[in-house]
Short mmCIF file of C-alpha atoms in Angstrom, two decimals:
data_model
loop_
_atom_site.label_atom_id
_atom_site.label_comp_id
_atom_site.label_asym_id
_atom_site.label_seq_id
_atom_site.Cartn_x
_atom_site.Cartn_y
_atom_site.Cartn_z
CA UNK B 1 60.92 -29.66 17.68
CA UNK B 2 63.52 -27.16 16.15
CA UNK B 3 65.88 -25.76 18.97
CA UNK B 4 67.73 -23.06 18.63
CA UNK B 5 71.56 -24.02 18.33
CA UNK B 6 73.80 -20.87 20.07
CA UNK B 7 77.42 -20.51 19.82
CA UNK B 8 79.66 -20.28 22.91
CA UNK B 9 80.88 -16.95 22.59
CA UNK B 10 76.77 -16.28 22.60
CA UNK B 11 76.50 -18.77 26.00
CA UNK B 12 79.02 -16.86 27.54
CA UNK B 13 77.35 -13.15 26.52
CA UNK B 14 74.12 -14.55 27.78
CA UNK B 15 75.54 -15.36 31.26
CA UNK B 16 76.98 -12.36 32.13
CA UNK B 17 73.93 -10.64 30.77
CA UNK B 18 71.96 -13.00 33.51
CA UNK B 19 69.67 -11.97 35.99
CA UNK B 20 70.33 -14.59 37.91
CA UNK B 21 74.36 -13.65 37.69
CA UNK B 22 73.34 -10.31 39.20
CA UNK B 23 71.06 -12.07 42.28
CA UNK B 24 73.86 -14.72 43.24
CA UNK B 25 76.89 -11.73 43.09
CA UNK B 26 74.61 -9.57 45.50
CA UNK B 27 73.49 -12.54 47.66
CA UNK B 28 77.21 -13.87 47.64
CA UNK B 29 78.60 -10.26 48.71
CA UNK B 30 75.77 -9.82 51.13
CA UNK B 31 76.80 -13.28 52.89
CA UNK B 32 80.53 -12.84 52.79
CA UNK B 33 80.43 -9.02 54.16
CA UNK B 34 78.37 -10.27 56.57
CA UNK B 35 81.57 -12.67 57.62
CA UNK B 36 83.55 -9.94 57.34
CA UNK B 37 81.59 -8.17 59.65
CA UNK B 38 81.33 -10.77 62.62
CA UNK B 39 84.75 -11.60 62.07
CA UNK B 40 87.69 -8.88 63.16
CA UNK B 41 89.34 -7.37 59.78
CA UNK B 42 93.58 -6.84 60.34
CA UNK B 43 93.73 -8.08 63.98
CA UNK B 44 96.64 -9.90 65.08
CA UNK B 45 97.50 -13.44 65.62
CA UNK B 46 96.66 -13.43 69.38
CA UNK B 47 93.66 -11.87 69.37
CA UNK B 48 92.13 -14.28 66.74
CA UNK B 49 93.85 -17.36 68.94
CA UNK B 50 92.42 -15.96 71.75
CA UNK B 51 88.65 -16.08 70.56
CA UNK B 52 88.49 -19.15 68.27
CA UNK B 53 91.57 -21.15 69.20
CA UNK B 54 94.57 -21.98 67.34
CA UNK B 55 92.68 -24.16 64.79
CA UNK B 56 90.09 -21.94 63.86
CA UNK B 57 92.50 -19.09 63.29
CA UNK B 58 94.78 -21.48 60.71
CA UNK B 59 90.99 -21.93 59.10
CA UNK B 60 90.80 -18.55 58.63
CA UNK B 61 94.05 -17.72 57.12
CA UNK B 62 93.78 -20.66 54.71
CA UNK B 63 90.06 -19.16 53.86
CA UNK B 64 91.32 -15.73 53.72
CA UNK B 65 88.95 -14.60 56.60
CA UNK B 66 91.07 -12.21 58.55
CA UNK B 67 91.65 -9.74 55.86
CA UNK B 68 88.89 -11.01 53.57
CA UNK B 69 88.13 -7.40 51.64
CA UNK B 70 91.92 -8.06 50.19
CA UNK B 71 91.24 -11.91 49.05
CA UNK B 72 91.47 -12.68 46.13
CA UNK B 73 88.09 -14.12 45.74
CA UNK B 74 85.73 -10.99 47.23
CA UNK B 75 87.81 -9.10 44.89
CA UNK B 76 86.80 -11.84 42.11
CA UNK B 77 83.40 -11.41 43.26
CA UNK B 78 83.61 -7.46 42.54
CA UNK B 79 84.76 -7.93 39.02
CA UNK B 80 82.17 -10.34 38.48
CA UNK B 81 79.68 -8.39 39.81
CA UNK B 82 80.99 -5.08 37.53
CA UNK B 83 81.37 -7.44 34.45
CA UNK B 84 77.59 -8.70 34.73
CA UNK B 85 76.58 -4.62 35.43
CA UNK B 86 78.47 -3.26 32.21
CA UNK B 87 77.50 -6.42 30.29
CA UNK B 88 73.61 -5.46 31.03
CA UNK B 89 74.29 -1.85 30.69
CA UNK B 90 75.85 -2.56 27.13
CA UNK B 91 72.85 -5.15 26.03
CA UNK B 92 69.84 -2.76 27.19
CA UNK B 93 71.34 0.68 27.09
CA UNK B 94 70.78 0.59 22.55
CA UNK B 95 67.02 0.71 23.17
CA UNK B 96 66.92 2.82 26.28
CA UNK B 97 68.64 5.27 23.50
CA UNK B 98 66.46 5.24 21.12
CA UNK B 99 63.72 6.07 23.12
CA UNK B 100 65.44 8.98 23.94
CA UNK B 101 67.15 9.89 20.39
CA UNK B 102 64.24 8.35 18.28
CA UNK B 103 60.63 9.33 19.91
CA UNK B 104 57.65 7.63 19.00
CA UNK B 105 55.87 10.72 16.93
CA UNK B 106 53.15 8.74 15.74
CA UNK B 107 51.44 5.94 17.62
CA UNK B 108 50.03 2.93 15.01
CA UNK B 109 46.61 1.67 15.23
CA UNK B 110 47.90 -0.79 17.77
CA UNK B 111 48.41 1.56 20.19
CA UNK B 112 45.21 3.64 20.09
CA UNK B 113 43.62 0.18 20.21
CA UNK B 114 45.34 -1.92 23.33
CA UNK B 115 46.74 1.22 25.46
CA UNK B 116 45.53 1.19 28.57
CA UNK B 117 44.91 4.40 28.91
CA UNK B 118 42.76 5.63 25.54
CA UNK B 119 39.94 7.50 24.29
CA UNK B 120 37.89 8.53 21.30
CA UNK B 121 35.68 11.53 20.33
CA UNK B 122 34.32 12.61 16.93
CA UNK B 123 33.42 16.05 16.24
CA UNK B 124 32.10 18.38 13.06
CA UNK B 125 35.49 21.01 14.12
CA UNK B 126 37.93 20.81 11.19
CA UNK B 127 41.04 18.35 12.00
CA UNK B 128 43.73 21.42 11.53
CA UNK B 129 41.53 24.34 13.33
CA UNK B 130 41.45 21.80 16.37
CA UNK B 131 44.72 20.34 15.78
CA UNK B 132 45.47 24.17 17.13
CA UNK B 133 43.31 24.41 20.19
CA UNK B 134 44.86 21.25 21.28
CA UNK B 135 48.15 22.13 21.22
CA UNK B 136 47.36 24.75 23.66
CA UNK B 137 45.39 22.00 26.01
CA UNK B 138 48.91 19.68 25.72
CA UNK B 139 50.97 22.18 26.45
CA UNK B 140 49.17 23.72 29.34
CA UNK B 141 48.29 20.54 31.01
CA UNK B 142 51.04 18.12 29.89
CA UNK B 143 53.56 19.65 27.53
CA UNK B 144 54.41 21.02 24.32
CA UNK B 145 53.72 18.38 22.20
CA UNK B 146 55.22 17.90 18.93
CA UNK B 147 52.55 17.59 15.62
CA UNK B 148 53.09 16.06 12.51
CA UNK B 149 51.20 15.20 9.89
CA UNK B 150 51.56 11.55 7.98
CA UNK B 151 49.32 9.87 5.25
CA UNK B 152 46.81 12.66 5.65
CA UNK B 153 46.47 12.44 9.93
CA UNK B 154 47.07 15.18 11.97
CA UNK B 155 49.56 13.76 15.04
CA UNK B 156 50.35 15.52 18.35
CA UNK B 157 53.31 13.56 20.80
CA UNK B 158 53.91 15.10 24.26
CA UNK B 159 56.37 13.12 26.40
CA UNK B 160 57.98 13.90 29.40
CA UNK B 161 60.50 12.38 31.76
CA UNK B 162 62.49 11.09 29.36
CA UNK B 163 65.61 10.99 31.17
CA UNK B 164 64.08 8.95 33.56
CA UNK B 165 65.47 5.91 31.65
CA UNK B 166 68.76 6.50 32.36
CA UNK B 167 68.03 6.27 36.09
CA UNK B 168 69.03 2.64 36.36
CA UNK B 169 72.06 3.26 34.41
CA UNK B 170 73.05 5.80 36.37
CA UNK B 171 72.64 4.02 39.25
CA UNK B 172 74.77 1.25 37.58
CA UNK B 173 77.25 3.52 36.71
CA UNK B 174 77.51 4.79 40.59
CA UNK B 175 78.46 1.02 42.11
CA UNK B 176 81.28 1.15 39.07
CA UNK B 177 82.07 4.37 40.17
CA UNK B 178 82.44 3.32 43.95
CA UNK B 179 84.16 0.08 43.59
CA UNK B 180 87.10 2.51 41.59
CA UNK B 181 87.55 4.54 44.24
CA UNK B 182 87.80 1.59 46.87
CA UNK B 183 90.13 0.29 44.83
CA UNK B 184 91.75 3.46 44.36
CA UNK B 185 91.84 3.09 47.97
CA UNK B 186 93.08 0.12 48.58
CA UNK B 187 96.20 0.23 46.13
CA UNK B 188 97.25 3.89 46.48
CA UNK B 189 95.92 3.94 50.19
CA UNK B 190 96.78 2.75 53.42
CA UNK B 191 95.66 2.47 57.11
CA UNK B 192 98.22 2.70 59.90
CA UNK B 193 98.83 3.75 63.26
CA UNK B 194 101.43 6.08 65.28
CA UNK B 195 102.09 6.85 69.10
CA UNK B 196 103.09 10.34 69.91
CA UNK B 197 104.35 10.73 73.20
CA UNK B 198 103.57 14.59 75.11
CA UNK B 199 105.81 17.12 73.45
CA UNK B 200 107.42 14.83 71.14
CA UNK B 201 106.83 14.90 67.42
CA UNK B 202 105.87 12.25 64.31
CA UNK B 203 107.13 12.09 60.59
CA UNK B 204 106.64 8.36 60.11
CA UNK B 205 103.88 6.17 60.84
CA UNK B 206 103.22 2.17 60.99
CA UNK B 207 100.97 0.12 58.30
CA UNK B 208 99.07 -2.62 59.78
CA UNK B 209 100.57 -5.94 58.89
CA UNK B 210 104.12 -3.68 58.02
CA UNK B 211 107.60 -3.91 58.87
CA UNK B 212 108.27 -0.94 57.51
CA UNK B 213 107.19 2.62 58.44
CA UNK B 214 105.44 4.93 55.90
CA UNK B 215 106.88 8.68 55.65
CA UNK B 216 104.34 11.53 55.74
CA UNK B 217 106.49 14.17 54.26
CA UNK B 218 105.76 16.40 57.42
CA UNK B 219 105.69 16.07 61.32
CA UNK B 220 103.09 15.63 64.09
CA UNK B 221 104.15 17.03 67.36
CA UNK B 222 101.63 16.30 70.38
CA UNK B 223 101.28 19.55 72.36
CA UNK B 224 99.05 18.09 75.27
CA UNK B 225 97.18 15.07 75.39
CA UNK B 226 93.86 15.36 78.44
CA UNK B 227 91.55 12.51 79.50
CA UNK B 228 88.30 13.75 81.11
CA UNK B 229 86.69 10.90 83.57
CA UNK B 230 82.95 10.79 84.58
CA UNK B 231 82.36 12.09 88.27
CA UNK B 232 83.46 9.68 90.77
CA UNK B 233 84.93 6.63 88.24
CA UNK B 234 87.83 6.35 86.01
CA UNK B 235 85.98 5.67 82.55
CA UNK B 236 86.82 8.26 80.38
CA UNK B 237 84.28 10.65 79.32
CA UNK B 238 86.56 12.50 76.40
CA UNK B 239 90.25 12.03 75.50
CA UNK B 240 91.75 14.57 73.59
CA UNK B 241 94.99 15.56 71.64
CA UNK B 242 96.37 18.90 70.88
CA UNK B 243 98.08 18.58 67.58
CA UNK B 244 100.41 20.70 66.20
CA UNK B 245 101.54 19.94 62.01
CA UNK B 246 104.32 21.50 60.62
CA UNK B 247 105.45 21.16 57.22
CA UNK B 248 108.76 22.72 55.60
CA UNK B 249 109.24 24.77 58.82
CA UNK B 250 105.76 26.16 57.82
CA UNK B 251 103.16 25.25 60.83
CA UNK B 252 100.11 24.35 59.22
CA UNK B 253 97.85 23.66 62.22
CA UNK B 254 98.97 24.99 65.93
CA UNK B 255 97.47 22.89 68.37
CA UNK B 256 94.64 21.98 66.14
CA UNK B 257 92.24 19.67 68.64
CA UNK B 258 91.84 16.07 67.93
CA UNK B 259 88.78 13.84 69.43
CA UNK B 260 86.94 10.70 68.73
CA UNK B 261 84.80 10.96 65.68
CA UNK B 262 86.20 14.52 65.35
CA UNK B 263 89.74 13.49 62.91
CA UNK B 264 91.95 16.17 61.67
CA UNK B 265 93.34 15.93 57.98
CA UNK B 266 96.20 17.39 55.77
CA UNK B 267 97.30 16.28 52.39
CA UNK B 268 94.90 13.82 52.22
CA UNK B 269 96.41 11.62 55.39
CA UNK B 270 93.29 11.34 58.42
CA UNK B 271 94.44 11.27 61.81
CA UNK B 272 92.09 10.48 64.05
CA UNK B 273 91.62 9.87 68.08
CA UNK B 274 92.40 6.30 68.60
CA UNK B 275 93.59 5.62 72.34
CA UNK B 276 96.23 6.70 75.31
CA UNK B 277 98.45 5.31 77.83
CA UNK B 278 101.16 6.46 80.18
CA UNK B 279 104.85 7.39 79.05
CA UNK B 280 107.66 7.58 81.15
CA UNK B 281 107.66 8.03 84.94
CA UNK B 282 105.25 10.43 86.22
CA UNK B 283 106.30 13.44 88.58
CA UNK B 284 104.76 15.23 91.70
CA UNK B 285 104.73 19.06 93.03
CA UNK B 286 105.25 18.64 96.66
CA UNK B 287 105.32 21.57 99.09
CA UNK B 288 107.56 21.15 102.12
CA UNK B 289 106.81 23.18 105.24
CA UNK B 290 110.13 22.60 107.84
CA UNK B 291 107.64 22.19 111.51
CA UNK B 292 110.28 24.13 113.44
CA UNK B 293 111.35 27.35 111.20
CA UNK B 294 108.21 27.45 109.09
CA UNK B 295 109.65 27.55 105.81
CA UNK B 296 108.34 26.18 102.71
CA UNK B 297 110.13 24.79 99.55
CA UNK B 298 108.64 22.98 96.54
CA UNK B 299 109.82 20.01 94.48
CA UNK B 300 108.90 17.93 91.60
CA UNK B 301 110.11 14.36 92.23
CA UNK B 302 109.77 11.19 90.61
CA UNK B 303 108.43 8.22 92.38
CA UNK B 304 111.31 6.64 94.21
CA UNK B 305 113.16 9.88 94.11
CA UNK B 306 115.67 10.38 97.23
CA UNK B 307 114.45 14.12 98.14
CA UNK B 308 117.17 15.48 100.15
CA UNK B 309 115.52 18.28 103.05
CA UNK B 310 117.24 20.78 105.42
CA UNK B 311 119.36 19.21 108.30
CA UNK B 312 119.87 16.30 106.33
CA UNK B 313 116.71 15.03 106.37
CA UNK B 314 115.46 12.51 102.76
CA UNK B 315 111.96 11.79 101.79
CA UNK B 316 110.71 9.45 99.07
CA UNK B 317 107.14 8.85 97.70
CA UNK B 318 106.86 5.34 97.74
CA UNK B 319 103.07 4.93 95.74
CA UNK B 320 100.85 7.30 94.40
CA UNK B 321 96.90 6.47 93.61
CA UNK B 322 94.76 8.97 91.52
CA UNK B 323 91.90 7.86 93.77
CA UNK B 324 91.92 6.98 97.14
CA UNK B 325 88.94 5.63 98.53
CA UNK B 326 86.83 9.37 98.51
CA UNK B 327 89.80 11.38 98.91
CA UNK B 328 91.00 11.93 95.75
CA UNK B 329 94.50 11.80 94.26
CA UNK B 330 96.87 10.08 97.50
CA UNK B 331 100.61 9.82 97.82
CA UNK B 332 102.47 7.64 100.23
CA UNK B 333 105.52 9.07 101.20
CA UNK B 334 108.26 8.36 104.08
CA UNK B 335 111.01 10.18 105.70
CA UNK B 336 114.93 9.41 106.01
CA UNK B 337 116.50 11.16 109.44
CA UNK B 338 120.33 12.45 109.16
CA UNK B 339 121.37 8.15 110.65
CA UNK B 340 119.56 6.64 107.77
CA UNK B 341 116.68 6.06 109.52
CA UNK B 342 113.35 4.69 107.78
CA UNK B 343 110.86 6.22 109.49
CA UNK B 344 107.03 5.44 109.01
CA UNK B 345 105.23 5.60 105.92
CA UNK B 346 102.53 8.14 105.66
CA UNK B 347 99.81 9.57 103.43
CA UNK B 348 99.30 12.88 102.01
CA UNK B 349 96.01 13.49 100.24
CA UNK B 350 95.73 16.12 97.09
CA UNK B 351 92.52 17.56 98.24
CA UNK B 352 93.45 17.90 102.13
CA UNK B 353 96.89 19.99 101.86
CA UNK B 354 96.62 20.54 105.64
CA UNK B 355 95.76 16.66 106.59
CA UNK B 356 99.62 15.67 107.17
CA UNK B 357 100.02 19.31 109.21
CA UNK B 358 98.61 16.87 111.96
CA UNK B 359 100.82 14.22 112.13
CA UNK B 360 103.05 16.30 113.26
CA UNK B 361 107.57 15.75 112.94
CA UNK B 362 109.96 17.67 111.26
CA UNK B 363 108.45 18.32 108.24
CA UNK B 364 104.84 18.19 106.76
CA UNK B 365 103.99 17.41 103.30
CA UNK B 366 100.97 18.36 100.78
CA UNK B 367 100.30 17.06 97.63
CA UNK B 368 100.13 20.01 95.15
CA UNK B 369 99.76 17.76 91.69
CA UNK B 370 100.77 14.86 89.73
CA UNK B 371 101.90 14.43 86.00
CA UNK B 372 101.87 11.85 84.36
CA UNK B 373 103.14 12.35 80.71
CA UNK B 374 100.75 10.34 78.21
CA UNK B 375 101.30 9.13 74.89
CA UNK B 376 98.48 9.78 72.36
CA UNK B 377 97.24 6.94 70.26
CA UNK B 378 96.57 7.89 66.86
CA UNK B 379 95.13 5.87 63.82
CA UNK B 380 96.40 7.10 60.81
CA UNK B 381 94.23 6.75 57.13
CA UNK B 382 94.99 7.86 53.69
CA UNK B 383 92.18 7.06 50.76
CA UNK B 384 93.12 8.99 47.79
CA UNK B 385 89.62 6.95 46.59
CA UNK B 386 87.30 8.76 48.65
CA UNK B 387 85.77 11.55 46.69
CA UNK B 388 85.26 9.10 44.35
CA UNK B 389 83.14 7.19 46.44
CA UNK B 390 81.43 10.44 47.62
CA UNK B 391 80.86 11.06 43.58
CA UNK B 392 79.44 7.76 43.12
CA UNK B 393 77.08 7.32 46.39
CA UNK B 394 75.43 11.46 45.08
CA UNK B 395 75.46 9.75 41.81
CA UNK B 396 73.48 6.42 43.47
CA UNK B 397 70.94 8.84 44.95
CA UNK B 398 70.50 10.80 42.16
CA UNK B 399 69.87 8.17 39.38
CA UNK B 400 68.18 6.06 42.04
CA UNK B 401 65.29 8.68 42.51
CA UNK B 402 65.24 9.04 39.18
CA UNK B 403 64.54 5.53 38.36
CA UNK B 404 62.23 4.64 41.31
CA UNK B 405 60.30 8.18 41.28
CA UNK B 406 60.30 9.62 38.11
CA UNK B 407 58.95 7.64 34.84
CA UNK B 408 58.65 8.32 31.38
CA UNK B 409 54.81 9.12 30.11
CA UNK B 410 53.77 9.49 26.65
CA UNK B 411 50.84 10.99 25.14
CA UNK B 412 49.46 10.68 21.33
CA UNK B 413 46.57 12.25 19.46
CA UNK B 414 45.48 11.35 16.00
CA UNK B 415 43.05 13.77 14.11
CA UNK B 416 41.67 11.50 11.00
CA UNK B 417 39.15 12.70 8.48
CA UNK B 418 36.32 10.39 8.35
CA UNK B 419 33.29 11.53 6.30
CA UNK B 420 33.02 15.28 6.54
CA UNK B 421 34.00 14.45 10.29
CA UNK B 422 36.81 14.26 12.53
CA UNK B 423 37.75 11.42 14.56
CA UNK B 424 40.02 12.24 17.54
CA UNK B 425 42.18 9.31 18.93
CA UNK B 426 43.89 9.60 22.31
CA UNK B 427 46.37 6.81 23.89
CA UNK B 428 49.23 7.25 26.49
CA UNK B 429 51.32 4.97 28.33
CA UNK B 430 54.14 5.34 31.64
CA UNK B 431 56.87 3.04 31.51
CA UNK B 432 56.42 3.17 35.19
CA UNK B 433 53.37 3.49 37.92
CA UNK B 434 50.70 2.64 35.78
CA UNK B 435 48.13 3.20 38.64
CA UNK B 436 49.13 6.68 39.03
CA UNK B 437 49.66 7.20 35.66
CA UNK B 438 45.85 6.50 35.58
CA UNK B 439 44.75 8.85 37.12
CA UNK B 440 46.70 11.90 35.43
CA UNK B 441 45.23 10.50 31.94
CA UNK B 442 42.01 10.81 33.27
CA UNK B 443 42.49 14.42 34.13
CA UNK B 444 44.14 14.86 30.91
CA UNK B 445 41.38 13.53 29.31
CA UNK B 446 38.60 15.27 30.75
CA UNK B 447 40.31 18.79 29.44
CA UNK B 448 40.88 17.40 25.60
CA UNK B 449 37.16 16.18 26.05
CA UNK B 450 36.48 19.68 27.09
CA UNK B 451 38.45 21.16 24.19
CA UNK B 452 36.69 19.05 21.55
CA UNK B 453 33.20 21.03 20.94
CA UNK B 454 30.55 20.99 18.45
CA UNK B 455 31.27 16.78 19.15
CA UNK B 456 28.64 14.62 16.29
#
């Protein structure tokens, strides 16, 4: 038994060129994305200590696990999986083209003989007069066909879909395409964060994993930041930023609105609604009304704040609640006399101005508002890499419907001179869909039957 010796450089074509290359890339990226996916990408240190222990977390970094999509070996698995693409691009795509650069004109006895699709008439007509007539039939019902004449046969070749072929290429070429422009992405890109305090503006942000801050070339300046609750709780319905950008004194957006899943972009840098918290120390409007002259003054103190009041008189709010039992916003406040006197705490309630008009003293109080100045939370992304990806996943579409639901069909028709007669040989073929195909042939048939007359 003679086996066939092949050299290494050979081997090493054939593996790349392997199907089975191509199944374990995908199932290996399917498995390890997977891992990526149950398992937090760029978190810190405490977090992964805090769900899977100390040890598990070392595992992890040793493994690469916490920032897996930068390892070395899912990026090995990428290029492998692009090498074995372009290597069975490059080994198929020669006779995909000469399909398309070189078509079949005539058909051999072969084909007319095992095509699955075939059929033979004979008629008295001459072979060039209907040669003629079924031009017409082709190019009505299928499509122009091309006709030729060789050793004496008349040959008609109607083809469409040709560019069909190229669908899986295509499609080949879109994953290259998309895997540039993440890695377009991940070298020229970055993903960071910022917190931008009410009023206060931005030109730098953070990288994740960075010690050092990444300039945008412009500043962010937080107008207004607003949280809206559901009725009755304090889960947040909608939190939103007002965003102003200004670049080279030139303000590009004026308190452009910011939300979740609703990002605002310039230059190519994404900022988009991330979280909130308080800044600083919050401050109240408080209307005084003096019990024995009736006049009113207003003030804005912080919590803790020594208010002094006519005749000597301080007050303090001690606590504030944004909900108090069904009442609404509360404040607790007390009162200082002239001595230095502490005098009972009370509570004023937001929605019930007139509620401390009853306890009656020197002074009553009513909570008009409270402000809390927030700080907005912003994630911040740049991907110079992402209209590529947009190019390549069109691209994916596009050559994948054109591989899975277009294919190329053939038709060819042989006129022979046999004996005063003329034979007429059909045969076509889809490279895709046979069963369907089926059924158009017969159709197509029935009309070239219908063309033949005067049959012997």
């Amino acid at each position: 038994m003679n086996v066939k010796k092949t050299s290494s450089p050979d081997r090493l074509w054939d593996f790349f060129c392997s199907l089975k290359l191509t199944i374990f890339t995908l199932l290996m990226l399917a498995v390890t994305s997977i891992i990526g996916t149950v398992i937090q990408q760029d978190g810190a240190a405490e977090e992964y200590i805090k769900e899977y222990g100390r040890s598990n977390y070392e595992l992890f970094q040793k493994m690469h696990l916490t920032d897996m999509y930068h390892s070395w070996w899912f990026v090995g698995l990428l290029g492998l999986f692009c090498v074995n693409l372009i290597c069975c691009s490059i080994k198929n795509f020669p006779r995909v083209w000469k399909f398309v650069s070189q078509p079949m004109l005539v058909a051999g006895d072969g084909t007319y003989k095992n095509s699955a699709n075939k059929a033979e008439f004979i008629t008295k007509e001459p072979a060039d007069e209907l040669a003629q007539r079924l031009t017409d039939t082709l190019k009505s019902a299928f499509t122009r066909p091309t006709l030729t004449e060789v050793d004496g046969h008349l040959n008609l070749f109607a083809q469409k879909g040709i560019y069909s072929r190229f669908g899986a290429y295509m499609t080949h070429l879109s994953i290259l395409i998309i895997m540039l422009g993440a890695i377009i992405g991940t070298v020229w890109g970055y993903k960071a964060y910022v917190n931008i305090v009410e009023g206060t503006s931005i030109t730098q942000v953070w990288p994740r994993n960075g010690n050092q801050p990444i300039q945008l070339g412009y500043s962010v300046r937080c107008d207004k930041f607003e949280v809206e609750y559901y009725p009755g709780t304090m889960r947040p319905k909608e939190f939103r930023s007002l965003l102003t950008i200004v670049d080279n004194g030139k303000v590009i957006y004026d308190k452009a609105k910011i939300i979740v899943n609703e990002p605002l972009s310039y230059k190519g840098i994404t900022f988009y609604q991330s979280s909130y918290g308080p800044a600083g120390t919050g401050t109240f409007e408080i209307e005084v009304t003096d019990n024995k002259s009736g006049d009113k003054l207003t003030v804005n103190p912080a919590q803790g704040q020594r208010v002094p009041l006519p005749n000597g008189f301080f007050f303090s709010v001690d606590d504030f609640t944004a909900s108090y039992e069904s009442y609404g916003a509360a404040a607790k406040l007390h009162v200082d006399t002239p001595e230095g006197k502490h005098r009972t705490p009370f509570i004023i309630l937001q929605k019930f101005p007139q509620f401390d008009a009853r306890r009656g003293g020197d002074f009553s109080f009513a909570l008009k508002s409270y402000h809390q100045p927030q700080y907005t939370g912003l994630q911040v992304a740049k991907d110079p890499g992402v209209w590529i990806v947009w190019f390549g996943c069109f691209l994916m579409v596009f050559g994948s419907m054109s591989a899975f639901f277009f294919s190329h069909r053939r038709v060819w028709i042989r006129l022979s001179h046999e004996q005063g007669k003329t034979r007429v040989q059909m045969a076509a073929n889809a490279h895709r869909n046979q069963a369907a195909f089926s059924l158009t042939f017969e159709e197509l048939k029935k009309q070239i039957e219908n063309t033949v007359t005067n049959k012997a």
